Short mmCIF file of C-alpha atoms and ligand atoms in Angstrom, two decimals:
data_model
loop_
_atom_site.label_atom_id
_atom_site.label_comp_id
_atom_site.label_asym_id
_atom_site.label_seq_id
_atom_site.Cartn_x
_atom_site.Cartn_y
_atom_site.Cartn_z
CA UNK T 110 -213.25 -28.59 169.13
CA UNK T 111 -214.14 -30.04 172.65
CA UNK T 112 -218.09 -31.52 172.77
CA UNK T 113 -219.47 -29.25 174.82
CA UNK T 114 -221.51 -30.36 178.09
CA UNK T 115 -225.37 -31.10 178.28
CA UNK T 116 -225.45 -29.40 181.77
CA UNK T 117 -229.20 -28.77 181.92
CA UNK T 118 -231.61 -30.92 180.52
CA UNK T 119 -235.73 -29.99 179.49
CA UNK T 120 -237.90 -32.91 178.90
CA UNK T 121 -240.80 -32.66 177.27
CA UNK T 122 -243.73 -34.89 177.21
CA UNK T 123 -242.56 -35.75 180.62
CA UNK T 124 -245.39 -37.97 181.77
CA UNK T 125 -245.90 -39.97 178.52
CA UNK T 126 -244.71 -43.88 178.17
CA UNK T 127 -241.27 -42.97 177.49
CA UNK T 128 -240.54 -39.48 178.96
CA UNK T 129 -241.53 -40.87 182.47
CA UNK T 130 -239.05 -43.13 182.24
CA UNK T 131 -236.26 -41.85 180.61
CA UNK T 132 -236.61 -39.04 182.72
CA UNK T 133 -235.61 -40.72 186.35
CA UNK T 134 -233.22 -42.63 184.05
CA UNK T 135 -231.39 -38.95 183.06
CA UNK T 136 -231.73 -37.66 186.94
CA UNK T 137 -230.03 -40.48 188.25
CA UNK T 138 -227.03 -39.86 185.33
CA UNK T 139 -227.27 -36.02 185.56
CA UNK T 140 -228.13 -35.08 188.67
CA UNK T 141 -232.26 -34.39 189.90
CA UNK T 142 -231.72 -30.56 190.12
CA UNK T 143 -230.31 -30.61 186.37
CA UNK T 144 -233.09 -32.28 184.29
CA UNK T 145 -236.36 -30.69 184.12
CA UNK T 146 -239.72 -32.85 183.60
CA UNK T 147 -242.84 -30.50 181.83
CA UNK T 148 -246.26 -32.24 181.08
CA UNK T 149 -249.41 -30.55 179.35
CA UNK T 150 -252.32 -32.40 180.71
CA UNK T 151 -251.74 -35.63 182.77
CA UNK T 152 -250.39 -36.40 186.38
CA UNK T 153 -247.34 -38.30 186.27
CA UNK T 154 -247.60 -42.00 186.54
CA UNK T 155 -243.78 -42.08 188.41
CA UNK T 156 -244.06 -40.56 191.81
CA UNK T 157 -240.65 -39.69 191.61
CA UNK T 158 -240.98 -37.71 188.73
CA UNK T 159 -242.68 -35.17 190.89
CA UNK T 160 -240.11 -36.00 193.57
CA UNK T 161 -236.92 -36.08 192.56
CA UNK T 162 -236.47 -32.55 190.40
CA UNK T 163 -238.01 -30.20 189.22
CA UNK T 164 -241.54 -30.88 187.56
CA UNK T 165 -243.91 -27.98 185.97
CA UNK T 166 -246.95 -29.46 184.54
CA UNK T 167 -248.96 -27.28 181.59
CA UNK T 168 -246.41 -27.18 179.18
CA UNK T 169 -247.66 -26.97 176.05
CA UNK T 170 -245.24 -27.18 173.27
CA UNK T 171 -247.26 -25.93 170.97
CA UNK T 172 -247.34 -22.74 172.70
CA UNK T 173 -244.00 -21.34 172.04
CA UNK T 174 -243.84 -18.29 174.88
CA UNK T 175 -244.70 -20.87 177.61
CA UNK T 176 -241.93 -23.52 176.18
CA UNK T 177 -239.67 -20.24 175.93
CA UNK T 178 -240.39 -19.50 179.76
CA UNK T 179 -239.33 -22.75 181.41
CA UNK T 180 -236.14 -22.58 179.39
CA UNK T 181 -235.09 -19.40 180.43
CA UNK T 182 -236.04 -20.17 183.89
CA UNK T 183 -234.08 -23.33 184.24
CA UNK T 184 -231.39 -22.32 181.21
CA UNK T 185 -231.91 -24.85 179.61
CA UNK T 186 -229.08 -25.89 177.20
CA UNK T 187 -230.40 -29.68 175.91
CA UNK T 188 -233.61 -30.96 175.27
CA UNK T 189 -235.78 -34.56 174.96
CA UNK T 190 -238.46 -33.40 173.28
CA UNK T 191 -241.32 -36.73 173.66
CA UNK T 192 -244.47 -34.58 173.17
CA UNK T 193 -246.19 -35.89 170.43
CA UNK T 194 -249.61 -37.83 169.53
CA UNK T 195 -248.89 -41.12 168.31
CA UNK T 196 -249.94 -43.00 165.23
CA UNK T 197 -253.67 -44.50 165.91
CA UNK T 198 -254.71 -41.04 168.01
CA UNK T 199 -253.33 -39.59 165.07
CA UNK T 200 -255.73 -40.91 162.71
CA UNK T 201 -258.47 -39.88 164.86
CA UNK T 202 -257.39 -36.24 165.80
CA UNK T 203 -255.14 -35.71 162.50
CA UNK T 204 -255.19 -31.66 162.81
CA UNK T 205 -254.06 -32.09 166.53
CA UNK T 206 -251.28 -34.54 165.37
CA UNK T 207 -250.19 -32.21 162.72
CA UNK T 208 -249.99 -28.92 165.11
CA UNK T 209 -248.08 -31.00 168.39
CA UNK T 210 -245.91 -33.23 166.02
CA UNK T 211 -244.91 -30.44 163.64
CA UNK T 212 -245.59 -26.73 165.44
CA UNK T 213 -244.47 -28.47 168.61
CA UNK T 214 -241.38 -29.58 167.21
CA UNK T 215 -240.50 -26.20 164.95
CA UNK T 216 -241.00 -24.73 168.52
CA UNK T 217 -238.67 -26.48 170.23
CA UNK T 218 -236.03 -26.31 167.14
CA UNK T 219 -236.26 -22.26 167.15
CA UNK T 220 -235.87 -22.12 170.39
CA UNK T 221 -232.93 -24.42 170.82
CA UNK T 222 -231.33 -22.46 167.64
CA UNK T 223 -231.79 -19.16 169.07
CA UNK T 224 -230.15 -20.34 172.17
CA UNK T 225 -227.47 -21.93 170.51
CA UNK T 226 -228.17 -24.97 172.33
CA UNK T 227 -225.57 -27.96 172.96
CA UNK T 228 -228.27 -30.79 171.56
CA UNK T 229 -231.58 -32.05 171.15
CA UNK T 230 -233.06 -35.39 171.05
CA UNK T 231 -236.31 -35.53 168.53
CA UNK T 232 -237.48 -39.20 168.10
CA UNK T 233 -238.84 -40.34 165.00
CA UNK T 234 -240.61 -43.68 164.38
CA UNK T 235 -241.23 -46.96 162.41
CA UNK T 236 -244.22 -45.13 161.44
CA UNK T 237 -241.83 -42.72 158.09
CA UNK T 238 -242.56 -46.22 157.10
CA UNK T 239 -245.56 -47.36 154.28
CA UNK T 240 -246.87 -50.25 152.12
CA UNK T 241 -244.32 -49.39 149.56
CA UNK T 242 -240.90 -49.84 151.99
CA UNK T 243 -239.44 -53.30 152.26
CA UNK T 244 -241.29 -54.90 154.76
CA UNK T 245 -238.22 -56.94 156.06
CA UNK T 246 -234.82 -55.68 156.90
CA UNK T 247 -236.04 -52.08 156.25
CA UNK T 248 -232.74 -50.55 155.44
CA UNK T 249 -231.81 -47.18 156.59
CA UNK T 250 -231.88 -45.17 153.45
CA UNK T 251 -235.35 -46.44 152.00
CA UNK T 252 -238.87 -45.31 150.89
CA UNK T 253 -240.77 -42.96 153.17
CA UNK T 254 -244.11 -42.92 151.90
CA UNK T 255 -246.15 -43.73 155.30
CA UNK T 256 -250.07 -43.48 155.19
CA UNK T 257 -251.20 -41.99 158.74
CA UNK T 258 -250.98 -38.52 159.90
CA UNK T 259 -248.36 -39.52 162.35
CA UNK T 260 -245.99 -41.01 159.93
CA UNK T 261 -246.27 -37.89 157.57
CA UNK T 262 -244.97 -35.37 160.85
CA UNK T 263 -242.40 -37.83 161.35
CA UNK T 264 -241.05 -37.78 157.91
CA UNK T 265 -241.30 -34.38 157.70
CA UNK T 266 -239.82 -34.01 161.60
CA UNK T 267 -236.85 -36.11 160.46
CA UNK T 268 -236.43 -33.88 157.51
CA UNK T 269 -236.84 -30.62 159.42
CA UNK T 270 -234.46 -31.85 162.00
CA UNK T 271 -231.53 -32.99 159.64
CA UNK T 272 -231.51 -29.39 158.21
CA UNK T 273 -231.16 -27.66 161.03
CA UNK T 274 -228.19 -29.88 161.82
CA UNK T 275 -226.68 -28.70 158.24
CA UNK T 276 -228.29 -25.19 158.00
CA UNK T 277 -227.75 -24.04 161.30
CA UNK T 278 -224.86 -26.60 163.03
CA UNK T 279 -227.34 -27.56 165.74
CA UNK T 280 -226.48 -30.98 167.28
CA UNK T 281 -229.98 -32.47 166.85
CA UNK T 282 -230.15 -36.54 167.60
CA UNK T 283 -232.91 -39.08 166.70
CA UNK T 284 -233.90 -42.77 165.87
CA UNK T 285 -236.83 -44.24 164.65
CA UNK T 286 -238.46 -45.79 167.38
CA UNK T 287 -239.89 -49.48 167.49
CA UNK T 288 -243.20 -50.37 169.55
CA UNK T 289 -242.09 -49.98 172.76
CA UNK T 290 -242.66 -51.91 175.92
CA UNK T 291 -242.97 -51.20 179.60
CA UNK T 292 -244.40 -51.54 182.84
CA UNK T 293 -244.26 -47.87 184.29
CA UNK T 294 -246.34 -45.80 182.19
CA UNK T 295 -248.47 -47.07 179.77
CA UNK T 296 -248.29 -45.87 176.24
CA UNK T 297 -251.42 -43.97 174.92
CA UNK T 298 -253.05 -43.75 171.14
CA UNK T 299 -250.07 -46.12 169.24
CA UNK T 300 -250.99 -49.15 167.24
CA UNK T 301 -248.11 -51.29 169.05
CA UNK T 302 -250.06 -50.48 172.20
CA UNK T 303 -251.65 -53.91 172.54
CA UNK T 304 -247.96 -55.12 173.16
CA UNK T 305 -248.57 -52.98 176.16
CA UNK T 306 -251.93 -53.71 177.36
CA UNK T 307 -251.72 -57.80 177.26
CA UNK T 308 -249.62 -57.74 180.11
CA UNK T 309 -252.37 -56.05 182.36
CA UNK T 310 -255.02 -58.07 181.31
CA UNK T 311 -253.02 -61.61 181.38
CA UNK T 312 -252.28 -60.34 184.88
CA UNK T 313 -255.70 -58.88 186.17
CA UNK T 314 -257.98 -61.36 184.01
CA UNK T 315 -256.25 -63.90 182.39
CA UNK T 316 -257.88 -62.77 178.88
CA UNK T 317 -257.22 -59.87 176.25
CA UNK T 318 -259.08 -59.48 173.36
CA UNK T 319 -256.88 -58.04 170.72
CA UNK T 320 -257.09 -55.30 168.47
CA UNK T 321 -254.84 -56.28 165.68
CA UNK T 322 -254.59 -59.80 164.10
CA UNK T 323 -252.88 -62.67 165.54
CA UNK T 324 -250.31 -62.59 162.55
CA UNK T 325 -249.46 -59.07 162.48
CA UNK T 326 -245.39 -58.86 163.42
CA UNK T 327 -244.24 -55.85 163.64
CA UNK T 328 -240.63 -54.10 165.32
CA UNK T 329 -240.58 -54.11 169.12
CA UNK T 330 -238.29 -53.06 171.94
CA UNK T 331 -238.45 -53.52 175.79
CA UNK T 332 -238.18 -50.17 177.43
CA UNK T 333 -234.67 -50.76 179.39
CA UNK T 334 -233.57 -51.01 175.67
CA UNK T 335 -235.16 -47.72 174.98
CA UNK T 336 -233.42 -45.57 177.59
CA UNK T 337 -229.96 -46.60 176.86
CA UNK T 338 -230.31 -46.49 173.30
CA UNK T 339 -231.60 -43.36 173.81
CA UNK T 340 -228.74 -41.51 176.10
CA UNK T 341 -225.94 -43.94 174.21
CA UNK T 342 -226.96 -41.93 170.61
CA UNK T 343 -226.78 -38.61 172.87
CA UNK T 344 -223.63 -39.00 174.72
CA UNK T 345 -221.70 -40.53 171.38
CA UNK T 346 -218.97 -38.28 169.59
CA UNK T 347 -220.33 -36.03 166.96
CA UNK T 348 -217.76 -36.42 164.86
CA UNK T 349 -218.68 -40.21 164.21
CA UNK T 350 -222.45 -39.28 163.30
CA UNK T 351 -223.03 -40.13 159.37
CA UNK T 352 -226.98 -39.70 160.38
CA UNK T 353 -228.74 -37.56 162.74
CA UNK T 354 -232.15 -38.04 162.91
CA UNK T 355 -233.19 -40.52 161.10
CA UNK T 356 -231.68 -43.62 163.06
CA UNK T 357 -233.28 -47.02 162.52
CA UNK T 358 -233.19 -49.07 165.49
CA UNK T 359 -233.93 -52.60 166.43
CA UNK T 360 -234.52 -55.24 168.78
CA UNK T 361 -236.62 -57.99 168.00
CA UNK T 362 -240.32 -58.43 166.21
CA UNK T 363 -242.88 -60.49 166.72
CA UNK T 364 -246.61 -60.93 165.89
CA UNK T 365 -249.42 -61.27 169.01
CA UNK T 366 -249.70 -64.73 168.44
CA UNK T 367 -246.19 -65.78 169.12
CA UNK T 368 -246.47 -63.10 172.28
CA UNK T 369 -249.27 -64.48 173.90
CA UNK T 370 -247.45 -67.85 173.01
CA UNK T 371 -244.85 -66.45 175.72
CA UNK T 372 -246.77 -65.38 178.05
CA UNK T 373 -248.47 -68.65 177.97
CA UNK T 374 -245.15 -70.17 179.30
CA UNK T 375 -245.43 -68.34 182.15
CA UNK T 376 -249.49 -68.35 182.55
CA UNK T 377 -250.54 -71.29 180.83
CA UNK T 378 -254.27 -70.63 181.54
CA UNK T 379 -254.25 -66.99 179.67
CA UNK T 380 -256.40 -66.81 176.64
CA UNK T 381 -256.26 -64.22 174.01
CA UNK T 382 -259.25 -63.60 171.13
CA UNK T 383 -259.06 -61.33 167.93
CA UNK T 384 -260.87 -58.69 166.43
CA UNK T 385 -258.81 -56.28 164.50
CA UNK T 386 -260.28 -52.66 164.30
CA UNK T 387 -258.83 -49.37 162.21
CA UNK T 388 -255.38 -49.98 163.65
CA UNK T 389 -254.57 -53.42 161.58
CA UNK T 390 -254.73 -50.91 158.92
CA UNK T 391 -251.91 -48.92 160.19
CA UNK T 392 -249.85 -52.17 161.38
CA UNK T 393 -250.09 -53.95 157.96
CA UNK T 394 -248.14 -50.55 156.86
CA UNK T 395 -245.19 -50.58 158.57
CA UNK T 396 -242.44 -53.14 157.82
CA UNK T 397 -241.70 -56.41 160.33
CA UNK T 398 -237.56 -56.07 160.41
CA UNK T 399 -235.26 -53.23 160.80
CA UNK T 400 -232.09 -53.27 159.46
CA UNK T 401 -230.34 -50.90 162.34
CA UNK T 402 -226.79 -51.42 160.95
CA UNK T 403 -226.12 -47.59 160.61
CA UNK T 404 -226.94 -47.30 164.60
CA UNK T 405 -224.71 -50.24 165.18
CA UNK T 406 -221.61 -48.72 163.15
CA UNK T 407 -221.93 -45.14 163.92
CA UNK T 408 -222.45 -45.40 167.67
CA UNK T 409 -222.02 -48.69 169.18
CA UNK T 410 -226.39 -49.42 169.56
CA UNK T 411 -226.57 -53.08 170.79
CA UNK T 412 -230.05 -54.18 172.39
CA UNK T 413 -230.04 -56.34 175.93
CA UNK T 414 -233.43 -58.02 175.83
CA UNK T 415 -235.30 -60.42 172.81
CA UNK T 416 -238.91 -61.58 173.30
CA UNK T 417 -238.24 -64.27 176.34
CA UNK T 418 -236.32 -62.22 178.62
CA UNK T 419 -238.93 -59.06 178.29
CA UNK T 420 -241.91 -61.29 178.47
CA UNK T 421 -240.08 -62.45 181.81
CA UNK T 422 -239.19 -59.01 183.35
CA UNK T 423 -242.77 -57.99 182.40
CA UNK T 424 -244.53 -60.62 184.03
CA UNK T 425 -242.74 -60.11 186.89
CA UNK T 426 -242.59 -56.68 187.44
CA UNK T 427 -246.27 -55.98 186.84
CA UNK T 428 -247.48 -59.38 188.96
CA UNK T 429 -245.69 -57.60 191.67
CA UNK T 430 -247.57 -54.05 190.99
CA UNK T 431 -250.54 -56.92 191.20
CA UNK T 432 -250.21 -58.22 194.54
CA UNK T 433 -249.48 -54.04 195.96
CA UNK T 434 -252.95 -53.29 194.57
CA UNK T 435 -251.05 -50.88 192.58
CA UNK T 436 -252.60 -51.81 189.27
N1 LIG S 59 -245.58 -46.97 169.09
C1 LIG S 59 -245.89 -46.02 168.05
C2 LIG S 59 -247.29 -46.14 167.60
O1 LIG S 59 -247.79 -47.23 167.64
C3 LIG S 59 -244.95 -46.20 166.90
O2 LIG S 59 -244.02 -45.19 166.90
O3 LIG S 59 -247.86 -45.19 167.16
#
């Protein structure tokens, strides 16, 4: 049977760190008119997401008749779904984590199912991980006993997503996310946030005082990365999907210490200090390497960028926002 064609695309959780992005990155590959950007709460970051297609903000996926509006409006036949609290907000709002992350997510799956839609793209994280997974070269098939809030609705989103693929024959997609890194939007309430945040404050101060120890490596990936990783596992042939879900995927790792070491090449005078708060916790969790073989075989993943040449685009990208007055 031919694939059929994602020919209108939803986004959700359209302003966050990733869905910003990835959204201009699917307009410029789809077409502006053909991908549609929804937001609950924030302004966008990207001017262009407003700009460039359509754009409804108030989109709460937890509120299935609203989610059920847009897509009838637009008809809708693939989504992105990125809504979701992340692991450190989690552990402070846990309820709120469980009702976006999981009643979010069952939303968008009925909805998709009852439109027979082409695909979906759920993302899962790093975070199925816990103390009792390998800590290096996670492999794909492995322990998922995770310890926050966040990691439990991933587990459980993974699960619920790989069953609709076998239950119902709906072409749902997803990989398990690293810390991710970029100079757009920042990220909001994730423990790998600091990876984020040190490139502000190198720029605007020349200090950072970190919240997880100097020591702590954990999986990373620089956001170019992200987006084609992302659209690669969604454009690849069905038919040579083993997983669904539940993709590892890689890039490199490292701890703060041996980032700040990097960005010390480039600004020698930047200092960094240490004081770890609830979110080492969570860190000292979740494994250091990921074995992403699976991604590799099934559909060709390959990352671009390692620690150097992020560190480099970062620096420059956001010294430039620096000198605009733009951050
Ligand atoms: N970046 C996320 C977090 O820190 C991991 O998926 O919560």
């Amino acid at each position: 049977m031919a694939a059929r064609e994602m020919n209108k695309i939803l986004v959700t959780g359209a302003c966050g760190q990733i869905g910003s992005e990835l959204t201009v990155a699917l307009r410029k590959r789809y077409g502006g008119e053909n991908v549609v950007a929804v937001g609950r709460m924030t302004e966008p970051t990207i001017p262009e997401l407003r700009e460039t297609g359509p754009f409804h903000m108030f989109v709460d996926v937890t509120e299935r008749s609203v989610l059920e509006m847009v897509v009838k409006k637009y008809n809708i036949d693939t989504i992105y779904h990125m809504a979701a609290i992340l692991s450190a907000a989690g552990e402070q709002h846990p309820q709120l984590a469980w009702n976006v992350n999981m009643n979010g997510l069952y939303n968008v799956l009925e909805v998709a199912r009852e439109r027979d839609m082409v695909r979906l793209f759920c993302p899962s994280s790093i975070a199925v991980f816990g103390p009792e997974t390998p800590q290096h070269d996670t492999p794909q098939e492995t322990v998922l006993l995770p310890k926050t809030m966040y990691g439990v609705t991933k587990v459980a989103g993974e699960l619920l997503c790989n069953y609709h693929v076998q239950r119902f024959g709906l072409d749902v997609r997803g990989v398990r996310y690293p810390g991710i890194i970029s100079s757009e939007t920042p990220p909001g309430g994730g423990t790998t946030d600091y990876a984020v945040e040190i490139f502000y404050e190198a720029i605007k101060h020349q200090r950072y005082d970190c919240f997880l120890r100097e020591d702590s490596v954990l999986p990373m990936m620089y956001m170019p990365d992200c987006i084609k990783g992302t659209i690669d596992l969604m454009e690849a042939d069905f038919a040579s999907l083993q997983h669904h879900a539940d993709f590892n995927l890689a890039a490199f790792s490292f701890s703060p210490a041996e980032l700040v070491a990097e960005i010390q090449k480039h600004l020698p005078g930047f200092v960094c200090t240490y004081a770890p708060d609830f979110r080492q916790a969570i860190a000292d969790s979740w494994p250091k390497t990921i074995d992403d073989s699976a991604a590799r075989a099934e559909w060709g993943w390959e990352p671009a960028y390692d620690l150097p040449a992020m560190v480099a685009d970062m620096l420059e990208k956001l010294g430039k926002k620096y000198e605009e007055g733009k951050i």
